[in-house]
PDB file of C-alpha atoms in Angstrom:
ATOM      1  CA  UNK A   1     120.538 142.363  65.372  1.00 47.00           C
ATOM      2  CA  UNK A   2     120.647 144.370  62.209  1.00 53.00           C
ATOM      3  CA  UNK A   3     123.582 146.058  60.625  1.00 55.00           C
ATOM      4  CA  UNK A   4     126.295 144.208  62.509  1.00 58.00           C
ATOM      5  CA  UNK A   5     126.744 141.285  60.122  1.00 59.00           C
ATOM      6  CA  UNK A   6     125.193 138.825  62.588  1.00 61.00           C
ATOM      7  CA  UNK A   7     121.848 138.406  60.856  1.00 66.00           C
ATOM      8  CA  UNK A   8     120.641 134.853  60.936  1.00 67.00           C
ATOM      9  CA  UNK A   9     119.832 133.170  57.669  1.00 64.00           C
ATOM     10  CA  UNK A  10     116.691 131.042  57.511  1.00 67.00           C
ATOM     11  CA  UNK A  11     117.256 127.483  58.721  1.00 70.00           C
ATOM     12  CA  UNK A  12     118.253 125.066  55.977  1.00 72.00           C
ATOM     13  CA  UNK A  13     116.384 121.847  55.469  1.00 68.00           C
ATOM     14  CA  UNK A  14     118.395 118.893  56.790  1.00 75.00           C
ATOM     15  CA  UNK A  15     116.581 116.228  54.835  1.00 81.00           C
ATOM     16  CA  UNK A  16     115.401 115.553  51.299  1.00 87.00           C
ATOM     17  CA  UNK A  17     112.142 117.044  50.093  1.00 90.00           C
ATOM     18  CA  UNK A  18     109.965 115.124  47.664  1.00 91.00           C
ATOM     19  CA  UNK A  19     111.449 117.281  44.889  1.00 93.00           C
ATOM     20  CA  UNK A  20     114.961 116.223  45.910  1.00 92.00           C
ATOM     21  CA  UNK A  21     113.906 112.565  45.661  1.00 92.00           C
ATOM     22  CA  UNK A  22     112.286 113.235  42.293  1.00 94.00           C
ATOM     23  CA  UNK A  23     115.443 114.880  40.957  1.00 95.00           C
ATOM     24  CA  UNK A  24     117.619 112.072  42.319  1.00 93.00           C
ATOM     25  CA  UNK A  25     115.410 109.450  40.674  1.00 94.00           C
ATOM     26  CA  UNK A  26     115.461 111.278  37.337  1.00 95.00           C
ATOM     27  CA  UNK A  27     119.257 111.541  37.456  1.00 95.00           C
ATOM     28  CA  UNK A  28     119.614 107.868  38.427  1.00 94.00           C
ATOM     29  CA  UNK A  29     117.292 106.803  35.606  1.00 95.00           C
ATOM     30  CA  UNK A  30     119.233 108.873  33.069  1.00 94.00           C
ATOM     31  CA  UNK A  31     122.531 107.415  34.250  1.00 94.00           C
ATOM     32  CA  UNK A  32     121.376 103.806  34.613  1.00 92.00           C
ATOM     33  CA  UNK A  33     119.207 103.845  31.470  1.00 91.00           C
ATOM     34  CA  UNK A  34     116.863 101.270  32.890  1.00 90.00           C
ATOM     35  CA  UNK A  35     113.941 100.693  35.227  1.00 93.00           C
ATOM     36  CA  UNK A  36     114.262 101.498  38.921  1.00 93.00           C
ATOM     37  CA  UNK A  37     112.594  99.536  41.708  1.00 93.00           C
ATOM     38  CA  UNK A  38     112.565 101.110  45.181  1.00 90.00           C
ATOM     39  CA  UNK A  39     111.695  99.542  48.511  1.00 87.00           C
ATOM     40  CA  UNK A  40     110.966 102.373  50.902  1.00 86.00           C
ATOM     41  CA  UNK A  41     109.974 102.733  54.490  1.00 82.00           C
ATOM     42  CA  UNK A  42     107.040 104.871  55.545  1.00 80.00           C
ATOM     43  CA  UNK A  43     108.869 108.168  55.937  1.00 84.00           C
ATOM     44  CA  UNK A  44     106.293 110.885  55.314  1.00 87.00           C
ATOM     45  CA  UNK A  45     108.218 112.380  52.379  1.00 89.00           C
ATOM     46  CA  UNK A  46     108.422 108.937  50.713  1.00 89.00           C
ATOM     47  CA  UNK A  47     104.625 108.856  50.733  1.00 90.00           C
ATOM     48  CA  UNK A  48     104.089 112.500  49.715  1.00 92.00           C
ATOM     49  CA  UNK A  49     101.209 112.876  47.272  1.00 93.00           C
ATOM     50  CA  UNK A  50     103.327 114.741  44.712  1.00 94.00           C
ATOM     51  CA  UNK A  51     106.017 112.056  44.780  1.00 92.00           C
ATOM     52  CA  UNK A  52     103.389 109.337  44.357  1.00 92.00           C
ATOM     53  CA  UNK A  53     101.913 111.184  41.360  1.00 95.00           C
ATOM     54  CA  UNK A  54     105.379 111.524  39.873  1.00 95.00           C
ATOM     55  CA  UNK A  55     106.060 107.788  40.318  1.00 93.00           C
ATOM     56  CA  UNK A  56     102.691 106.736  38.901  1.00 94.00           C
ATOM     57  CA  UNK A  57     103.390 108.738  35.735  1.00 95.00           C
ATOM     58  CA  UNK A  58     106.724 106.933  35.115  1.00 95.00           C
ATOM     59  CA  UNK A  59     106.626 103.412  33.695  1.00 94.00           C
ATOM     60  CA  UNK A  60     110.327 102.993  34.564  1.00 95.00           C
ATOM     61  CA  UNK A  61     109.748 103.531  38.279  1.00 94.00           C
ATOM     62  CA  UNK A  62     108.190 101.040  40.703  1.00 94.00           C
ATOM     63  CA  UNK A  63     107.928 101.733  44.427  1.00 91.00           C
ATOM     64  CA  UNK A  64     107.143  99.188  47.125  1.00 90.00           C
ATOM     65  CA  UNK A  65     106.594 100.250  50.728  1.00 86.00           C
ATOM     66  CA  UNK A  66     107.658  98.290  53.756  1.00 81.00           C
ATOM     67  CA  UNK A  67     104.993  97.620  56.373  1.00 80.00           C
ATOM     68  CA  UNK A  68     104.877 100.332  59.076  1.00 76.00           C
ATOM     69  CA  UNK A  69     106.963  98.238  61.459  1.00 71.00           C
ATOM     70  CA  UNK A  70     109.089  95.547  59.861  1.00 70.00           C
ATOM     71  CA  UNK A  71     112.156  94.635  61.929  1.00 71.00           C
ATOM     72  CA  UNK A  72     112.521  91.422  59.937  1.00 76.00           C
ATOM     73  CA  UNK A  73     112.828  93.455  56.709  1.00 76.00           C
ATOM     74  CA  UNK A  74     114.467  96.699  57.834  1.00 77.00           C
ATOM     75  CA  UNK A  75     117.739  96.592  59.824  1.00 81.00           C
ATOM     76  CA  UNK A  76     117.231 100.220  60.879  1.00 82.00           C
ATOM     77  CA  UNK A  77     114.402  99.025  63.137  1.00 83.00           C
ATOM     78  CA  UNK A  78     116.971  97.001  65.087  1.00 86.00           C
ATOM     79  CA  UNK A  79     119.169 100.070  65.550  1.00 87.00           C
ATOM     80  CA  UNK A  80     116.196 102.088  66.850  1.00 88.00           C
ATOM     81  CA  UNK A  81     115.325  99.234  69.165  1.00 87.00           C
ATOM     82  CA  UNK A  82     118.850  99.321  70.630  1.00 89.00           C
ATOM     83  CA  UNK A  83     118.546 103.067  71.163  1.00 90.00           C
ATOM     84  CA  UNK A  84     115.074 102.862  72.731  1.00 89.00           C
ATOM     85  CA  UNK A  85     116.091 100.085  75.134  1.00 89.00           C
ATOM     86  CA  UNK A  86     119.418 101.710  76.023  1.00 88.00           C
ATOM     87  CA  UNK A  87     120.185 105.389  75.710  1.00 86.00           C
ATOM     88  CA  UNK A  88     116.586 106.582  75.491  1.00 88.00           C
ATOM     89  CA  UNK A  89     114.985 104.427  78.174  1.00 87.00           C
ATOM     90  CA  UNK A  90     114.045 105.808  81.569  1.00 88.00           C
ATOM     91  CA  UNK A  91     115.167 109.345  80.735  1.00 86.00           C
ATOM     92  CA  UNK A  92     113.139 112.509  81.189  1.00 89.00           C
ATOM     93  CA  UNK A  93     114.529 114.782  78.503  1.00 88.00           C
ATOM     94  CA  UNK A  94     114.769 118.384  79.592  1.00 89.00           C
ATOM     95  CA  UNK A  95     115.259 119.914  76.135  1.00 91.00           C
ATOM     96  CA  UNK A  96     115.278 118.811  72.511  1.00 91.00           C
ATOM     97  CA  UNK A  97     119.057 119.227  72.603  1.00 91.00           C
ATOM     98  CA  UNK A  98     119.231 116.743  75.502  1.00 92.00           C
ATOM     99  CA  UNK A  99     117.332 114.183  73.396  1.00 91.00           C
ATOM    100  CA  UNK A 100     119.580 114.802  70.376  1.00 91.00           C
ATOM    101  CA  UNK A 101     122.680 114.431  72.547  1.00 92.00           C
ATOM    102  CA  UNK A 102     121.515 111.040  73.845  1.00 92.00           C
ATOM    103  CA  UNK A 103     120.625 109.787  70.366  1.00 92.00           C
ATOM    104  CA  UNK A 104     124.012 110.851  68.997  1.00 93.00           C
ATOM    105  CA  UNK A 105     125.832 109.223  71.917  1.00 92.00           C
ATOM    106  CA  UNK A 106     123.940 105.979  71.358  1.00 92.00           C
ATOM    107  CA  UNK A 107     124.531 105.985  67.599  1.00 92.00           C
ATOM    108  CA  UNK A 108     128.234 106.684  68.148  1.00 93.00           C
ATOM    109  CA  UNK A 109     128.426 103.735  70.544  1.00 93.00           C
ATOM    110  CA  UNK A 110     126.690 101.440  68.041  1.00 90.00           C
ATOM    111  CA  UNK A 111     128.838 102.713  65.154  1.00 90.00           C
ATOM    112  CA  UNK A 112     132.017 101.462  66.800  1.00 91.00           C
ATOM    113  CA  UNK A 113     130.620  98.055  67.754  1.00 88.00           C
ATOM    114  CA  UNK A 114     130.142  96.234  64.483  1.00 84.00           C
ATOM    115  CA  UNK A 115     128.703  93.166  66.209  1.00 87.00           C
ATOM    116  CA  UNK A 116     125.618  95.225  67.119  1.00 88.00           C
ATOM    117  CA  UNK A 117     125.108  96.266  63.500  1.00 85.00           C
ATOM    118  CA  UNK A 118     125.756  92.688  62.352  1.00 85.00           C
ATOM    119  CA  UNK A 119     123.056  91.538  64.763  1.00 85.00           C
ATOM    120  CA  UNK A 120     120.544  93.978  63.295  1.00 84.00           C
ATOM    121  CA  UNK A 121     121.417  92.783  59.804  1.00 83.00           C
ATOM    122  CA  UNK A 122     121.210  89.115  60.830  1.00 83.00           C
ATOM    123  CA  UNK A 123     117.559  89.609  61.876  1.00 81.00           C
ATOM    124  CA  UNK A 124     116.800  90.515  58.263  1.00 82.00           C
ATOM    125  CA  UNK A 125     118.957  87.866  56.624  1.00 79.00           C
ATOM    126  CA  UNK A 126     121.072  90.618  55.037  1.00 74.00           C
ATOM    127  CA  UNK A 127     124.864  90.714  55.112  1.00 72.00           C
ATOM    128  CA  UNK A 128     127.507  93.247  54.178  1.00 71.00           C
ATOM    129  CA  UNK A 129     130.008  91.832  51.718  1.00 72.00           C
ATOM    130  CA  UNK A 130     133.034  93.906  50.730  1.00 68.00           C
ATOM    131  CA  UNK A 131     133.585  94.116  46.988  1.00 64.00           C
TER     132      UNK A 131
END
């Protein structure tokens, strides 16, 4: 509706663009004053052509990519596995909101059960050590 102050603004991006990653890497390099080595998953923005060109042109930046599915290297794969086998299994989602609701419920459950997160980390050999 126009003229009543209820105009909708365009939706805002909820994730980083390749430019956001570029700017973050430049800022980190300036602050750290040394080389940066990244180990990234296969998120489409991590493999964007412009980001790859940027990285190739910087001798201080090295990027390694995890294999497409690497539960033994990436603890996030374990979290997704818990969600797929639990809150997302055997459900016919009626709307995108229904799917989002189930994912959030599952993540909230996992968040408050540290033994589940510890189990996902243990598969990778990683641990969380307080400073």
